[in-house]
């Protein structure tokens, strides 16, 4: 009888929810499997992962400001080949696992039906905010939610002398997540403070509090410290510090553009806001452990929101880290009956429709496999052993052609976008001239500039060089863009 009961519980609590999330993840993401041009960021991460196998190092040989942990994920995805299917399947598996973890956390404050809707809603809204591929939060959200679940168990558990070690494990998890995206630091600070509160509640001495704090901070900083130590060993401490910690403050973006993106994202999240209001009202009536855990999830949501708001650019995929706390916070309202019965259908329909529209519109905008393979074939025909520079266009062409790079500033926006003009730690114009001095065999440029965002100075320098030393070999359509392919004369 007991074994039968356990089997039923295992199926209802673990197996069926897991299968549901796997099915939703596969159905919602599989149409984009194998598409090499899902998002320019992912194309670049994949390129860096591939070139790391050839000995190139992030920041030194290929510049960017993302943490090394993200590039290691893509390095691992390219161990057995191009990595396009590998990283997309890995992202799908991680998304499903994150939905399951959201479900497990939500069960602490909500009914099973609400917890499952929260997990499915997470998977659908990933698509709404360009998480259909391998954006960094798709990977690190799983780590953060696992750390949150561990923290909630520690806060609710008995005093058993294991707080120090459990806290070290939790903070080490967050340290790993920080090495995928630095904005996790805000959630890390919140969880660290929650653990310190638990330590204080156990009536620890001041010496014990300091010891716990030091150990937990050290664990959170360990992965970043290890990365810094490696680059220090190479004599590239300054390069690492500028790329990882300083360059982001040199970016300049029009405020109106950021506010426009913020307004759209806030509107798309409307079902979560409605659910949050309902839960907040009901939380005032909760007591005991439920009240404490509702407060914890609300505070976590605030910490994640701060990490989103503080940098100001508000790109749609920057919303992705907010989805786990918002989904969990909404869960208690998603199984409600009566006047709030509409919330679960509203959330699922909004996520499904907006996600489907977003994926389709981005597919039309960014192009498809056939188009980019056609462009790559033209490029390969004119390389003649030389290098490629994609001034404007998809970085995946480097991967598909195997072409060498002519500059460490490979990500197109670093040399073509106005917002990066003072963020690279070097003169953008000089960097472009140095690239042109290498005489790359092929250069790709967009047929039209965007006056509001294009760096017109670097674009003028490039076009002067194209007129002097290059010939147009072909125009090529990629989504809604018309690219021009130039070859060295």
Tab-separated table of C-alpha atoms in Angstrom:
chain	number	residue	atom	x	y	z
A	1	UNK	CA	0.000	0.000	0.000
A	2	UNK	CA	2.791	2.436	0.933
A	3	UNK	CA	4.761	1.612	-2.226
A	4	UNK	CA	1.651	2.108	-4.350
A	5	UNK	CA	0.992	5.458	-2.678
A	6	UNK	CA	4.580	6.546	-3.306
A	7	UNK	CA	4.303	5.535	-6.965
A	8	UNK	CA	1.142	7.590	-7.381
A	9	UNK	CA	2.751	10.590	-5.672
A	10	UNK	CA	5.863	10.266	-7.811
A	11	UNK	CA	3.812	10.261	-10.983
A	12	UNK	CA	1.628	13.190	-9.939
A	13	UNK	CA	4.392	15.325	-8.377
A	14	UNK	CA	7.284	14.547	-10.712
A	15	UNK	CA	6.630	12.457	-13.825
A	16	UNK	CA	3.511	14.055	-15.333
A	17	UNK	CA	4.642	17.677	-14.741
A	18	UNK	CA	8.083	16.880	-16.163
A	19	UNK	CA	6.586	15.280	-19.270
A	20	UNK	CA	4.241	18.251	-19.704
A	21	UNK	CA	7.087	20.759	-19.595
A	22	UNK	CA	9.228	18.695	-21.968
A	23	UNK	CA	6.336	18.471	-24.422
A	24	UNK	CA	5.582	22.213	-24.276
A	25	UNK	CA	9.279	23.096	-24.642
A	26	UNK	CA	9.671	20.846	-27.687
A	27	UNK	CA	6.448	21.976	-29.360
A	28	UNK	CA	7.119	25.672	-28.828
A	29	UNK	CA	10.803	25.664	-29.764
A	30	UNK	CA	11.225	22.912	-32.368
A	31	UNK	CA	10.147	25.076	-35.366
A	32	UNK	CA	13.391	27.023	-34.897
A	33	UNK	CA	15.678	24.012	-34.454
A	34	UNK	CA	18.525	24.199	-36.944
A	35	UNK	CA	17.912	27.851	-37.827
A	36	UNK	CA	21.363	29.476	-37.597
A	37	UNK	CA	20.050	33.063	-37.525
A	38	UNK	CA	17.701	33.069	-34.523
A	39	UNK	CA	19.456	36.038	-32.865
A	40	UNK	CA	22.694	37.869	-33.564
A	41	UNK	CA	23.859	37.383	-29.949
A	42	UNK	CA	23.616	33.603	-30.164
A	43	UNK	CA	25.432	33.568	-33.488
A	44	UNK	CA	28.298	35.442	-31.878
A	45	UNK	CA	28.412	33.252	-28.766
A	46	UNK	CA	28.526	30.184	-31.013
A	47	UNK	CA	31.359	31.707	-33.042
A	48	UNK	CA	33.378	32.420	-29.911
A	49	UNK	CA	32.772	28.886	-28.657
A	50	UNK	CA	33.989	27.472	-31.975
A	51	UNK	CA	37.085	29.675	-32.140
A	52	UNK	CA	38.029	28.805	-28.553
A	53	UNK	CA	38.708	25.295	-29.868
A	54	UNK	CA	41.214	26.888	-32.258
A	55	UNK	CA	43.007	28.658	-29.390
A	56	UNK	CA	41.369	32.093	-29.557
A	57	UNK	CA	40.449	33.586	-26.201
A	58	UNK	CA	37.538	35.846	-25.289
A	59	UNK	CA	38.495	39.468	-24.557
A	60	UNK	CA	42.011	39.039	-25.982
A	61	UNK	CA	41.395	37.623	-29.468
A	62	UNK	CA	37.633	38.193	-29.733
A	63	UNK	CA	36.320	41.070	-27.644
A	64	UNK	CA	33.036	41.137	-25.760
A	65	UNK	CA	31.744	42.019	-22.307
A	66	UNK	CA	29.879	38.792	-21.483
A	67	UNK	CA	31.331	36.560	-18.709
A	68	UNK	CA	33.505	33.605	-19.643
A	69	UNK	CA	30.918	31.119	-18.336
A	70	UNK	CA	28.560	31.917	-21.207
A	71	UNK	CA	31.273	31.264	-23.771
A	72	UNK	CA	32.152	28.003	-22.046
A	73	UNK	CA	28.551	26.839	-22.531
A	74	UNK	CA	28.895	27.467	-26.257
A	75	UNK	CA	32.392	25.976	-26.269
A	76	UNK	CA	30.892	22.780	-24.861
A	77	UNK	CA	28.100	22.835	-27.457
A	78	UNK	CA	30.664	22.844	-30.284
A	79	UNK	CA	32.691	19.886	-29.056
A	80	UNK	CA	31.102	17.554	-31.587
A	81	UNK	CA	30.511	19.786	-34.600
A	82	UNK	CA	29.057	23.137	-35.628
A	83	UNK	CA	26.991	23.335	-32.440
A	84	UNK	CA	23.852	24.851	-33.998
A	85	UNK	CA	21.544	21.964	-33.162
A	86	UNK	CA	23.484	21.174	-29.983
A	87	UNK	CA	23.081	24.559	-28.301
A	88	UNK	CA	19.438	24.806	-29.349
A	89	UNK	CA	18.600	21.338	-28.019
A	90	UNK	CA	20.557	22.099	-24.827
A	91	UNK	CA	18.613	25.355	-24.422
A	92	UNK	CA	15.352	23.450	-24.932
A	93	UNK	CA	16.283	20.893	-22.250
A	94	UNK	CA	17.367	23.616	-19.828
A	95	UNK	CA	14.145	25.583	-20.447
A	96	UNK	CA	12.056	22.502	-19.641
A	97	UNK	CA	14.144	21.831	-16.529
A	98	UNK	CA	13.705	25.453	-15.421
A	99	UNK	CA	9.935	25.182	-15.862
A	100	UNK	CA	9.981	22.072	-13.682
A	101	UNK	CA	12.017	23.874	-11.005
A	102	UNK	CA	9.574	26.789	-11.159
A	103	UNK	CA	6.795	24.271	-10.592
A	104	UNK	CA	8.607	22.814	-7.565
A	105	UNK	CA	9.185	26.240	-6.012
A	106	UNK	CA	5.615	27.341	-6.762
A	107	UNK	CA	4.234	24.261	-4.965
A	108	UNK	CA	5.472	25.821	-1.729
A	109	UNK	CA	2.989	28.698	-2.088
A	110	UNK	CA	0.359	27.480	-4.574
A	111	UNK	CA	-1.848	24.575	-5.559
A	112	UNK	CA	-0.444	22.070	-8.110
A	113	UNK	CA	-2.635	23.417	-10.922
A	114	UNK	CA	-1.355	26.951	-10.397
A	115	UNK	CA	2.233	25.726	-10.171
A	116	UNK	CA	1.910	23.863	-13.486
A	117	UNK	CA	0.389	26.877	-15.218
A	118	UNK	CA	3.319	28.930	-13.914
A	119	UNK	CA	5.797	26.495	-15.477
A	120	UNK	CA	3.985	26.386	-18.819
A	121	UNK	CA	3.595	30.165	-18.787
A	122	UNK	CA	7.343	30.519	-18.330
A	123	UNK	CA	7.999	28.404	-21.429
A	124	UNK	CA	5.532	30.392	-23.536
A	125	UNK	CA	6.769	33.806	-22.439
A	126	UNK	CA	10.348	32.797	-23.243
A	127	UNK	CA	9.281	33.060	-26.875
A	128	UNK	CA	7.669	36.457	-26.311
A	129	UNK	CA	10.981	37.892	-25.144
A	130	UNK	CA	13.297	36.248	-27.710
A	131	UNK	CA	14.214	33.288	-25.556
A	132	UNK	CA	13.411	30.730	-28.256
A	133	UNK	CA	17.116	29.992	-28.674
A	134	UNK	CA	20.113	30.198	-26.384
A	135	UNK	CA	20.093	33.653	-24.839
A	136	UNK	CA	22.087	33.639	-21.593
A	137	UNK	CA	19.075	33.748	-19.180
A	138	UNK	CA	17.682	30.583	-20.773
A	139	UNK	CA	20.706	28.832	-19.268
A	140	UNK	CA	21.282	30.657	-15.987
A	141	UNK	CA	17.622	30.926	-14.929
A	142	UNK	CA	17.813	27.228	-14.048
A	143	UNK	CA	20.765	27.838	-11.727
A	144	UNK	CA	19.082	30.805	-10.040
A	145	UNK	CA	15.778	28.964	-9.475
A	146	UNK	CA	17.701	25.993	-8.036
A	147	UNK	CA	19.471	28.382	-5.649
A	148	UNK	CA	16.123	29.943	-4.702
A	149	UNK	CA	14.607	26.536	-3.938
A	150	UNK	CA	17.610	25.633	-1.804
A	151	UNK	CA	17.356	28.934	0.066
A	152	UNK	CA	13.649	28.517	0.764
A	153	UNK	CA	14.294	25.051	2.162
A	154	UNK	CA	17.090	26.380	4.359
A	155	UNK	CA	14.946	29.246	5.645
A	156	UNK	CA	12.073	26.894	6.463
A	157	UNK	CA	14.179	24.026	7.792
A	158	UNK	CA	15.209	23.229	11.361
A	159	UNK	CA	18.404	24.388	12.995
A	160	UNK	CA	20.721	21.443	12.383
A	161	UNK	CA	24.204	22.937	12.133
A	162	UNK	CA	24.338	22.687	8.330
A	163	UNK	CA	23.576	26.328	7.519
A	164	UNK	CA	27.158	27.241	6.679
A	165	UNK	CA	27.685	24.398	4.202
A	166	UNK	CA	24.235	24.665	2.628
A	167	UNK	CA	24.703	28.418	2.242
A	168	UNK	CA	28.093	27.847	0.623
A	169	UNK	CA	26.522	25.513	-1.927
A	170	UNK	CA	23.757	28.011	-2.696
A	171	UNK	CA	26.153	30.930	-3.090
A	172	UNK	CA	28.490	28.861	-5.268
A	173	UNK	CA	25.544	28.146	-7.561
A	174	UNK	CA	24.865	31.865	-7.786
A	175	UNK	CA	28.554	32.487	-8.445
A	176	UNK	CA	28.347	30.166	-11.432
A	177	UNK	CA	25.221	32.000	-12.655
A	178	UNK	CA	27.051	35.329	-12.312
A	179	UNK	CA	29.666	33.986	-14.706
A	180	UNK	CA	26.915	33.553	-17.287
A	181	UNK	CA	25.471	37.061	-16.765
A	182	UNK	CA	26.659	39.632	-14.251
A	183	UNK	CA	23.190	41.047	-13.578
A	184	UNK	CA	22.546	37.961	-11.408
A	185	UNK	CA	24.573	39.757	-8.735
A	186	UNK	CA	21.430	41.550	-7.534
A	187	UNK	CA	19.614	38.281	-6.914
A	188	UNK	CA	22.782	36.947	-5.325
A	189	UNK	CA	22.886	39.859	-2.886
A	190	UNK	CA	19.246	39.296	-1.965
A	191	UNK	CA	19.729	35.576	-1.327
A	192	UNK	CA	22.914	36.261	0.620
A	193	UNK	CA	21.023	38.674	2.860
A	194	UNK	CA	18.235	36.110	3.332
A	195	UNK	CA	20.808	33.541	4.457
A	196	UNK	CA	22.368	36.082	6.813
A	197	UNK	CA	18.925	36.741	8.282
A	198	UNK	CA	18.551	33.014	8.929
A	199	UNK	CA	21.966	32.950	10.579
A	200	UNK	CA	20.953	35.858	12.809
A	201	UNK	CA	17.677	34.097	13.663
A	202	UNK	CA	19.713	31.130	14.900
A	203	UNK	CA	21.206	33.562	17.440
A	204	UNK	CA	24.696	33.186	16.039
A	205	UNK	CA	27.470	35.236	17.611
A	206	UNK	CA	28.975	38.204	15.789
A	207	UNK	CA	32.039	36.115	15.031
A	208	UNK	CA	29.845	33.389	13.508
A	209	UNK	CA	27.930	35.958	11.452
A	210	UNK	CA	31.182	37.348	10.049
A	211	UNK	CA	32.485	33.849	9.313
A	212	UNK	CA	29.296	32.868	7.497
A	213	UNK	CA	29.233	36.122	5.523
A	214	UNK	CA	32.885	35.781	4.506
A	215	UNK	CA	32.451	32.148	3.430
A	216	UNK	CA	29.300	32.855	1.422
A	217	UNK	CA	30.738	35.922	-0.311
A	218	UNK	CA	33.881	33.964	-1.138
A	219	UNK	CA	31.821	31.179	-2.714
A	220	UNK	CA	29.806	33.674	-4.772
A	221	UNK	CA	32.992	35.341	-6.033
A	222	UNK	CA	34.965	32.144	-6.601
A	223	UNK	CA	34.044	31.522	-10.270
A	224	UNK	CA	34.670	35.162	-11.206
A	225	UNK	CA	37.892	35.159	-9.196
A	226	UNK	CA	39.051	32.022	-10.992
A	227	UNK	CA	38.396	33.645	-14.388
A	228	UNK	CA	40.227	36.810	-13.326
A	229	UNK	CA	43.166	34.770	-11.996
A	230	UNK	CA	43.475	32.944	-15.315
A	231	UNK	CA	43.670	36.181	-17.279
A	232	UNK	CA	46.048	37.643	-14.701
A	233	UNK	CA	48.298	34.621	-15.272
A	234	UNK	CA	48.253	35.503	-18.986
A	235	UNK	CA	49.177	39.110	-18.162
A	236	UNK	CA	45.778	40.383	-19.344
A	237	UNK	CA	44.280	41.624	-16.071
A	238	UNK	CA	43.432	45.035	-17.510
A	239	UNK	CA	41.840	43.528	-20.600
A	240	UNK	CA	39.620	41.276	-18.474
A	241	UNK	CA	38.592	44.027	-16.036
A	242	UNK	CA	37.732	46.516	-18.759
A	243	UNK	CA	35.706	44.049	-20.821
A	244	UNK	CA	33.834	42.496	-17.896
A	245	UNK	CA	33.295	45.396	-15.522
A	246	UNK	CA	34.002	48.806	-17.084
A	247	UNK	CA	32.966	48.749	-20.728
A	248	UNK	CA	29.241	48.563	-19.988
A	249	UNK	CA	29.379	52.056	-18.474
A	250	UNK	CA	30.711	53.479	-21.740
A	251	UNK	CA	27.643	52.509	-23.756
A	252	UNK	CA	25.424	55.385	-24.813
A	253	UNK	CA	21.851	54.714	-25.842
A	254	UNK	CA	18.996	57.168	-26.512
A	255	UNK	CA	16.735	57.263	-23.468
A	256	UNK	CA	13.568	57.382	-25.536
A	257	UNK	CA	14.434	54.105	-27.248
A	258	UNK	CA	14.981	52.347	-23.926
A	259	UNK	CA	11.750	53.721	-22.493
A	260	UNK	CA	9.836	52.590	-25.594
A	261	UNK	CA	11.126	49.035	-25.185
A	262	UNK	CA	10.341	49.140	-21.456
A	263	UNK	CA	6.737	50.194	-22.108
A	264	UNK	CA	6.213	47.333	-24.573
A	265	UNK	CA	7.668	44.774	-22.164
A	266	UNK	CA	5.567	46.026	-19.250
A	267	UNK	CA	2.429	45.765	-21.403
A	268	UNK	CA	3.224	42.215	-22.507
A	269	UNK	CA	3.655	41.179	-18.865
A	270	UNK	CA	0.157	42.394	-17.927
A	271	UNK	CA	-1.155	38.950	-16.841
A	272	UNK	CA	1.700	38.664	-14.362
A	273	UNK	CA	0.993	42.126	-12.923
A	274	UNK	CA	-2.693	41.295	-12.442
A	275	UNK	CA	-1.823	38.006	-10.743
A	276	UNK	CA	0.779	39.745	-8.567
A	277	UNK	CA	-1.842	42.230	-7.321
A	278	UNK	CA	-4.230	39.394	-6.487
A	279	UNK	CA	-1.515	37.474	-4.629
A	280	UNK	CA	-0.323	40.568	-2.774
A	281	UNK	CA	-3.837	41.215	-1.513
A	282	UNK	CA	-4.218	37.632	-0.367
A	283	UNK	CA	-0.720	37.519	1.138
A	284	UNK	CA	-1.840	40.008	3.788
A	285	UNK	CA	-4.235	37.335	5.056
A	286	UNK	CA	-1.674	34.523	5.033
A	287	UNK	CA	0.021	33.365	8.206
A	288	UNK	CA	3.050	31.369	9.284
A	289	UNK	CA	5.311	29.711	6.751
A	290	UNK	CA	3.122	30.602	3.769
A	291	UNK	CA	3.285	34.293	4.605
A	292	UNK	CA	7.081	34.127	4.970
A	293	UNK	CA	7.558	32.340	1.644
A	294	UNK	CA	5.234	34.716	-0.190
A	295	UNK	CA	7.298	37.596	1.195
A	296	UNK	CA	10.487	35.860	0.051
A	297	UNK	CA	9.208	35.422	-3.533
A	298	UNK	CA	7.997	39.020	-3.673
A	299	UNK	CA	11.389	40.244	-2.461
A	300	UNK	CA	13.182	38.061	-4.999
A	301	UNK	CA	11.007	39.595	-7.730
A	302	UNK	CA	12.054	43.069	-6.590
A	303	UNK	CA	15.749	42.083	-6.677
A	304	UNK	CA	15.425	40.635	-10.188
A	305	UNK	CA	13.531	43.719	-11.341
A	306	UNK	CA	16.300	45.956	-10.001
A	307	UNK	CA	18.827	43.967	-12.036
A	308	UNK	CA	16.671	44.580	-15.099
A	309	UNK	CA	16.042	48.279	-14.555
A	310	UNK	CA	19.468	49.481	-13.512
A	311	UNK	CA	21.213	49.250	-16.892
A	312	UNK	CA	18.555	51.186	-18.786
A	313	UNK	CA	18.615	49.710	-22.302
A	314	UNK	CA	15.620	47.389	-21.716
A	315	UNK	CA	16.031	45.084	-24.711
A	316	UNK	CA	13.245	42.534	-24.901
A	317	UNK	CA	15.475	39.579	-23.984
A	318	UNK	CA	16.568	41.434	-20.828
A	319	UNK	CA	13.114	40.550	-19.443
A	320	UNK	CA	13.939	36.817	-19.430
A	321	UNK	CA	15.425	36.773	-15.879
A	322	UNK	CA	12.191	38.293	-14.552
A	323	UNK	CA	10.050	35.424	-15.803
A	324	UNK	CA	10.874	32.837	-13.074
A	325	UNK	CA	10.050	35.067	-10.070
A	326	UNK	CA	7.012	36.548	-11.824
A	327	UNK	CA	5.690	33.097	-12.751
A	328	UNK	CA	6.175	31.772	-9.216
A	329	UNK	CA	4.643	34.880	-7.661
A	330	UNK	CA	1.637	34.527	-9.969
A	331	UNK	CA	1.143	30.806	-9.238
A	332	UNK	CA	-1.235	31.151	-6.235
A	333	UNK	CA	-3.631	33.201	-8.394
A	334	UNK	CA	-3.496	30.846	-11.385
A	335	UNK	CA	-5.611	28.148	-9.765
A	336	UNK	CA	-8.252	30.518	-8.439
A	337	UNK	CA	-11.948	30.076	-9.133
A	338	UNK	CA	-14.699	32.633	-9.127
A	339	UNK	CA	-13.891	36.124	-10.376
A	340	UNK	CA	-10.198	35.250	-10.938
A	341	UNK	CA	-10.785	32.140	-13.049
A	342	UNK	CA	-9.772	34.136	-16.134
A	343	UNK	CA	-6.169	34.601	-14.964
A	344	UNK	CA	-4.736	31.238	-16.037
A	345	UNK	CA	-6.285	31.327	-19.546
A	346	UNK	CA	-5.287	34.986	-19.907
A	347	UNK	CA	-1.659	34.238	-19.041
A	348	UNK	CA	-1.412	31.178	-21.299
A	349	UNK	CA	-3.172	32.844	-24.238
A	350	UNK	CA	-1.091	36.008	-23.934
A	351	UNK	CA	2.122	33.996	-23.777
A	352	UNK	CA	1.132	31.664	-26.597
A	353	UNK	CA	-0.118	34.351	-28.977
A	354	UNK	CA	2.576	36.934	-28.271
A	355	UNK	CA	5.271	34.254	-28.373
A	356	UNK	CA	4.036	32.882	-31.683
A	357	UNK	CA	3.841	36.354	-33.211
A	358	UNK	CA	7.324	37.199	-31.966
A	359	UNK	CA	8.915	34.025	-33.341
A	360	UNK	CA	7.216	34.471	-36.716
A	361	UNK	CA	8.102	38.168	-36.986
A	362	UNK	CA	11.730	37.524	-36.040
A	363	UNK	CA	11.886	34.681	-38.564
A	364	UNK	CA	10.721	37.103	-41.277
A	365	UNK	CA	13.073	39.823	-40.059
A	366	UNK	CA	16.256	37.813	-39.427
A	367	UNK	CA	16.002	35.396	-42.347
A	368	UNK	CA	16.403	31.641	-42.580
A	369	UNK	CA	18.883	28.847	-43.149
A	370	UNK	CA	18.544	28.840	-46.953
A	371	UNK	CA	19.266	32.563	-47.233
A	372	UNK	CA	22.290	32.555	-44.948
A	373	UNK	CA	23.715	29.419	-46.578
A	374	UNK	CA	23.389	31.133	-49.965
A	375	UNK	CA	25.301	34.138	-48.637
A	376	UNK	CA	27.934	31.879	-47.098
A	377	UNK	CA	28.434	30.085	-50.413
A	378	UNK	CA	29.099	33.404	-52.183
A	379	UNK	CA	31.523	34.447	-49.439
A	380	UNK	CA	33.382	31.119	-49.545
A	381	UNK	CA	33.793	31.438	-53.310
A	382	UNK	CA	35.674	34.738	-52.918
A	383	UNK	CA	37.741	34.123	-49.775
A	384	UNK	CA	40.720	32.552	-51.578
A	385	UNK	CA	42.385	31.815	-48.261
A	386	UNK	CA	41.745	35.330	-46.929
A	387	UNK	CA	39.692	36.579	-44.006
A	388	UNK	CA	36.156	37.873	-43.691
A	389	UNK	CA	34.758	40.926	-41.978
A	390	UNK	CA	31.011	41.207	-41.363
A	391	UNK	CA	30.605	44.925	-40.712
A	392	UNK	CA	26.823	44.587	-40.798
A	393	UNK	CA	25.130	41.229	-40.999
A	394	UNK	CA	25.002	37.837	-39.257
A	395	UNK	CA	28.181	36.617	-37.482
A	396	UNK	CA	27.114	33.039	-38.247
A	397	UNK	CA	28.709	33.498	-41.685
A	398	UNK	CA	32.133	33.210	-40.007
A	399	UNK	CA	31.033	29.835	-38.647
A	400	UNK	CA	29.478	28.554	-41.849
A	401	UNK	CA	32.495	29.506	-43.996
A	402	UNK	CA	35.256	28.850	-41.468
A	403	UNK	CA	36.745	32.217	-42.433
A	404	UNK	CA	39.400	33.824	-40.254
A	405	UNK	CA	38.750	37.180	-38.568
A	406	UNK	CA	40.593	40.434	-39.231
A	407	UNK	CA	39.980	42.118	-35.879
A	408	UNK	CA	39.145	41.181	-32.324
A	409	UNK	CA	36.025	43.352	-32.620
A	410	UNK	CA	34.050	40.707	-34.505
A	411	UNK	CA	30.563	41.412	-33.144
A	412	UNK	CA	29.169	43.816	-35.780
A	413	UNK	CA	27.668	46.340	-33.356
A	414	UNK	CA	31.033	46.996	-31.755
A	415	UNK	CA	32.248	48.848	-34.859
A	416	UNK	CA	29.009	49.869	-36.560
A	417	UNK	CA	26.757	51.034	-33.732
A	418	UNK	CA	26.806	54.497	-32.212
A	419	UNK	CA	26.163	53.225	-28.674
A	420	UNK	CA	29.522	51.392	-28.631
A	421	UNK	CA	31.610	54.376	-29.797
A	422	UNK	CA	33.115	54.980	-26.333
A	423	UNK	CA	32.757	51.545	-24.800
A	424	UNK	CA	35.497	49.438	-26.381
A	425	UNK	CA	38.511	50.832	-24.553
A	426	UNK	CA	39.960	51.818	-27.936
A	427	UNK	CA	39.170	54.221	-30.736
A	428	UNK	CA	36.480	52.633	-32.874
A	429	UNK	CA	37.769	54.442	-35.957
A	430	UNK	CA	41.332	53.264	-35.339
A	431	UNK	CA	40.115	49.709	-34.760
A	432	UNK	CA	38.268	49.777	-38.090
A	433	UNK	CA	41.303	51.198	-39.908
A	434	UNK	CA	43.491	48.474	-38.403
A	435	UNK	CA	41.007	45.868	-39.636
A	436	UNK	CA	41.012	47.370	-43.142
A	437	UNK	CA	44.815	47.369	-43.126
A	438	UNK	CA	44.625	43.580	-42.836
A	439	UNK	CA	42.878	43.604	-46.246
A	440	UNK	CA	40.173	41.025	-45.538
A	441	UNK	CA	39.194	39.141	-48.681
A	442	UNK	CA	35.458	39.734	-48.201
A	443	UNK	CA	33.482	42.443	-46.416
A	444	UNK	CA	29.728	42.374	-45.846
A	445	UNK	CA	27.745	45.560	-45.273
A	446	UNK	CA	24.079	46.472	-45.093
A	447	UNK	CA	22.722	48.341	-48.098
A	448	UNK	CA	21.093	50.916	-45.828
A	449	UNK	CA	22.332	52.706	-42.733
A	450	UNK	CA	20.157	53.517	-39.732
A	451	UNK	CA	20.901	57.206	-39.008
A	452	UNK	CA	19.523	56.967	-35.473
A	453	UNK	CA	21.864	54.141	-34.442
A	454	UNK	CA	24.596	53.608	-37.045
A	455	UNK	CA	28.058	55.010	-36.418
A	456	UNK	CA	28.210	57.169	-39.538
A	457	UNK	CA	31.920	57.940	-39.042
A	458	UNK	CA	33.031	54.311	-39.162
A	459	UNK	CA	30.575	53.642	-41.970
A	460	UNK	CA	32.108	56.467	-44.029
A	461	UNK	CA	35.630	55.105	-43.410
A	462	UNK	CA	34.488	51.671	-44.531
A	463	UNK	CA	32.790	52.898	-47.707
A	464	UNK	CA	35.884	54.880	-48.723
A	465	UNK	CA	37.938	51.684	-48.417
A	466	UNK	CA	35.322	49.666	-50.307
A	467	UNK	CA	35.398	52.157	-53.166
A	468	UNK	CA	39.202	52.095	-53.358
A	469	UNK	CA	40.037	48.417	-52.934
A	470	UNK	CA	36.896	46.289	-53.263
A	471	UNK	CA	34.298	45.343	-55.842
A	472	UNK	CA	30.668	44.425	-55.290
A	473	UNK	CA	30.223	40.754	-56.139
A	474	UNK	CA	26.618	40.239	-55.106
A	475	UNK	CA	23.660	41.687	-53.239
A	476	UNK	CA	21.879	39.172	-51.026
A	477	UNK	CA	18.576	39.178	-49.189
A	478	UNK	CA	18.496	38.072	-45.550
A	479	UNK	CA	15.073	38.458	-44.018
A	480	UNK	CA	14.108	42.088	-44.447
A	481	UNK	CA	17.712	43.200	-44.971
A	482	UNK	CA	19.611	43.558	-48.212
A	483	UNK	CA	23.278	42.805	-47.668
A	484	UNK	CA	26.091	43.768	-50.041
A	485	UNK	CA	29.028	41.397	-50.437
A	486	UNK	CA	32.330	42.988	-51.458
A	487	UNK	CA	35.487	41.119	-52.486
A	488	UNK	CA	39.046	42.399	-52.616
A	489	UNK	CA	40.119	43.446	-56.111
